[in-house]
mmCIF file of C-alpha atoms in Angstrom:
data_model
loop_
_atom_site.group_PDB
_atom_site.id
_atom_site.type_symbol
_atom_site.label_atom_id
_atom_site.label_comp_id
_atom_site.label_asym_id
_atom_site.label_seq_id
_atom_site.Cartn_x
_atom_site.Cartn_y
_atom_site.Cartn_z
ATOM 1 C CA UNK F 1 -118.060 33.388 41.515
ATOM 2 C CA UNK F 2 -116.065 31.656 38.620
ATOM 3 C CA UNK F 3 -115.391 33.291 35.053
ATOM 4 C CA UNK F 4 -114.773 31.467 31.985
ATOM 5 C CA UNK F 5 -111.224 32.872 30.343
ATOM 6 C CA UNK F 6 -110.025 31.977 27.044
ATOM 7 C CA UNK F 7 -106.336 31.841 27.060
ATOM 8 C CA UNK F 8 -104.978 31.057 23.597
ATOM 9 C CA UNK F 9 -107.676 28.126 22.452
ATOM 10 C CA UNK F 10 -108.608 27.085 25.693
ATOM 11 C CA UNK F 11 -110.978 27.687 27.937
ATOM 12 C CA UNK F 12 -110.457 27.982 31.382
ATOM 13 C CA UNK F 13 -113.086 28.158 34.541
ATOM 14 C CA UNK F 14 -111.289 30.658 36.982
ATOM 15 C CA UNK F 15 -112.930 30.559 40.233
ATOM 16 C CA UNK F 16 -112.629 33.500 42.891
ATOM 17 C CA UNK F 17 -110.768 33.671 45.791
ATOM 18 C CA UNK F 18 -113.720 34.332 47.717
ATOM 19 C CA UNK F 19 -115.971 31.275 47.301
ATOM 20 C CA UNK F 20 -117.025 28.518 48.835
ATOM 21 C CA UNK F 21 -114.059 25.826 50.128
ATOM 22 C CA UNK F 22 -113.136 22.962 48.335
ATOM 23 C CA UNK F 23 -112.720 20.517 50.554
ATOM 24 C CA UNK F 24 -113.630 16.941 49.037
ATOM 25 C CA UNK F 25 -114.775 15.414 46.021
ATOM 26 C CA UNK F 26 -118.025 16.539 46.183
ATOM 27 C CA UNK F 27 -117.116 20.383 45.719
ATOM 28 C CA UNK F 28 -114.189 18.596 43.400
ATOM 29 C CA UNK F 29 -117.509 17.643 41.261
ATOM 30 C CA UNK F 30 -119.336 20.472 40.950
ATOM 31 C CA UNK F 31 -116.403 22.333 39.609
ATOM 32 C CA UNK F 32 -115.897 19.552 37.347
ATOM 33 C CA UNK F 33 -119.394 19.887 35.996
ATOM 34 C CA UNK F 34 -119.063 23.705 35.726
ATOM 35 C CA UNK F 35 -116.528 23.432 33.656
ATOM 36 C CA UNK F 36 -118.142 20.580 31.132
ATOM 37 C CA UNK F 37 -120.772 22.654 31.065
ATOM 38 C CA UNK F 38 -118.829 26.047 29.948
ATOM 39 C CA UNK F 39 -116.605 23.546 27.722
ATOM 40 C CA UNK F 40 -113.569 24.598 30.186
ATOM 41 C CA UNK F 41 -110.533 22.345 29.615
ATOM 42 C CA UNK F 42 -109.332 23.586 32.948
ATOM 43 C CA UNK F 43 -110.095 24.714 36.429
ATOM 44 C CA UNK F 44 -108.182 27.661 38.073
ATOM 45 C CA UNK F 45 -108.569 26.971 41.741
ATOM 46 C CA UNK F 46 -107.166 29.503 44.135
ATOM 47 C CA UNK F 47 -105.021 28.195 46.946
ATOM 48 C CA UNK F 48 -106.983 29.893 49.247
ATOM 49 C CA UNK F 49 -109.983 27.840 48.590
ATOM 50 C CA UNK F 50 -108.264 24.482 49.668
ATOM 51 C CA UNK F 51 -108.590 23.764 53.185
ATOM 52 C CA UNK F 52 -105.758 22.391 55.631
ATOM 53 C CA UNK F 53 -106.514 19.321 55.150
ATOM 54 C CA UNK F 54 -105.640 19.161 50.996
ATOM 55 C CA UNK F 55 -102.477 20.085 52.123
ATOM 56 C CA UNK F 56 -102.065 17.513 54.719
ATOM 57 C CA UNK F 57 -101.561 14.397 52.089
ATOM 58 C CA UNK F 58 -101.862 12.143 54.304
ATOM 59 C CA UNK F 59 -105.627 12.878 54.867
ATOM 60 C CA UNK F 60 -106.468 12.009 51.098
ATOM 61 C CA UNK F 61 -108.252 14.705 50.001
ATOM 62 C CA UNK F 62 -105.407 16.138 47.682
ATOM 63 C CA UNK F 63 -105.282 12.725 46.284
ATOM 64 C CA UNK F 64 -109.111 12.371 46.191
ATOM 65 C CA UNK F 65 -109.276 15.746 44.385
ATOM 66 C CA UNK F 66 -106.685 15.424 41.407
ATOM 67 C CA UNK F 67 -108.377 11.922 41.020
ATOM 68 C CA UNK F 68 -111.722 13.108 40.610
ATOM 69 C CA UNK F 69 -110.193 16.084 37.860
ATOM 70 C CA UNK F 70 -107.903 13.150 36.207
ATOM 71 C CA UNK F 71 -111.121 10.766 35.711
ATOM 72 C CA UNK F 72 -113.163 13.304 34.494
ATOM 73 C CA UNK F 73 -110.567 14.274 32.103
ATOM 74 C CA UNK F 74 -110.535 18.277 33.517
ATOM 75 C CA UNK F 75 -107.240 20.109 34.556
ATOM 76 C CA UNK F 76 -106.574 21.452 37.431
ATOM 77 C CA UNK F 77 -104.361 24.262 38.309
ATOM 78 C CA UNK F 78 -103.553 25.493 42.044
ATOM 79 C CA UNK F 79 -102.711 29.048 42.029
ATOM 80 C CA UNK F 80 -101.324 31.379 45.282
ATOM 81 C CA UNK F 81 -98.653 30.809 47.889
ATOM 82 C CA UNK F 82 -98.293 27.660 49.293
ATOM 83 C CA UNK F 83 -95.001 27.641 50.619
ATOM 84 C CA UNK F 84 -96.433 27.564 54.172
ATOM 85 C CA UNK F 85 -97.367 23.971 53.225
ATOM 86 C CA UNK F 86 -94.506 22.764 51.630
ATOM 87 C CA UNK F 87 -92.047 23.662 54.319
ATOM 88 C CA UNK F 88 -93.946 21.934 56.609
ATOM 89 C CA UNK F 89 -94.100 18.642 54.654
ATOM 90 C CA UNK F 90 -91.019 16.965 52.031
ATOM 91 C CA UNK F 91 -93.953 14.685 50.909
ATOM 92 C CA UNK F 92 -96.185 17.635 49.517
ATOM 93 C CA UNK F 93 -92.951 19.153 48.319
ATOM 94 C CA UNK F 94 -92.462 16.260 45.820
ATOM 95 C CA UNK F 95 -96.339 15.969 45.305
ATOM 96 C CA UNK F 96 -96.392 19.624 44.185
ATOM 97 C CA UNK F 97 -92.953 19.040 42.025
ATOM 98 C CA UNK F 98 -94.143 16.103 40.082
ATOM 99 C CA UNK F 99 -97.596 17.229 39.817
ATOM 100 C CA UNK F 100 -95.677 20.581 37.936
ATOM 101 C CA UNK F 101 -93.415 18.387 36.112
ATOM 102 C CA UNK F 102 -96.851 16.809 34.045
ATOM 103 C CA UNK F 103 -100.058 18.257 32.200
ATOM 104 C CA UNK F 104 -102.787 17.798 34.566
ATOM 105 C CA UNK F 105 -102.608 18.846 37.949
ATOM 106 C CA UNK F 106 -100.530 22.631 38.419
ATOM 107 C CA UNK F 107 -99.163 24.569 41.209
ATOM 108 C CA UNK F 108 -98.546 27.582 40.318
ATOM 109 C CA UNK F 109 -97.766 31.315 42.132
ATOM 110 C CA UNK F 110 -100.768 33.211 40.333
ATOM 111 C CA UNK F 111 -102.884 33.748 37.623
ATOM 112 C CA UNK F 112 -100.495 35.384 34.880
ATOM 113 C CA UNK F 113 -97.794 32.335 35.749
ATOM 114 C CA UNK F 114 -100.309 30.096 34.803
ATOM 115 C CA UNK F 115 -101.714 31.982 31.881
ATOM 116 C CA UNK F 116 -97.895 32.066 30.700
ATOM 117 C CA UNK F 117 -97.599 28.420 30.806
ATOM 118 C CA UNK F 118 -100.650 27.574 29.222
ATOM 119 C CA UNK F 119 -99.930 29.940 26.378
ATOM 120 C CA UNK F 120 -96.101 28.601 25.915
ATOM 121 C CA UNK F 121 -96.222 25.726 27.201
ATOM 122 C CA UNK F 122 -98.035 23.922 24.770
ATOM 123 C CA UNK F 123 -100.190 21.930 27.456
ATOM 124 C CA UNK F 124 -103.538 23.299 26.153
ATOM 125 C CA UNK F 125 -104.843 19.897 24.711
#
């Protein structure tokens, strides 16, 4: 199930931990569309809801993923733990650090971090 949040002026498509996996650019798409059709700026994915293989950059899906969100002109923030991930791989370390370092493409440790950023942050538009 997703819920549309407003945070500030923004409106934000939070999915649930629960649902279906992401796990290419099809699933990528149909979020994308969910949120054009809410008129969500971004897309609150929970970790969770990645598979192994986002993680695992050199399979391309990560890349595939943010692509799809960057073309279509739709955020994307990744919220939970994925430290698991990052220890295993210096490449997805600097992925997730440059990705947090710009406007469109988050990792973040929850909800309220991201809800903090958004509303301080000035990276609504």
């Amino acid at each position: 199930m997703t819920t549309v949040e407003k945070i500030g002026d923004v409106h934000v498509l939070v999915c649930a931990a629960d649902g279906e996996p992401i796990s290419g650019e099809a699933a990528a798409l149909d979020l994308i569309g969910n949120a054009a059709y809410q008129g969500a700026q971004w897309v609150v994915v929970p970790a969770e809801r990645l598979g192994d293989d986002f993680f695992r950059l050199s399979t391309r899906v990560a890349g595939d993923i943010v692509q799809k969100f960057v073309q279509y002109r739709v955020r994307l923030a990744v919220v939970g733990d994925v430290s698991r991930h990052t220890a295993a791989s210096a490449a997805l370390r600097d992925f997730v650090r440059e990705c947090n370092r710009g406007h469109q493409t988050w990792f973040l440790r929850d909800l309220e971090e991201f809800r903090a950023r958004l509303a301080g942050g000035g990276d609504a538009a």
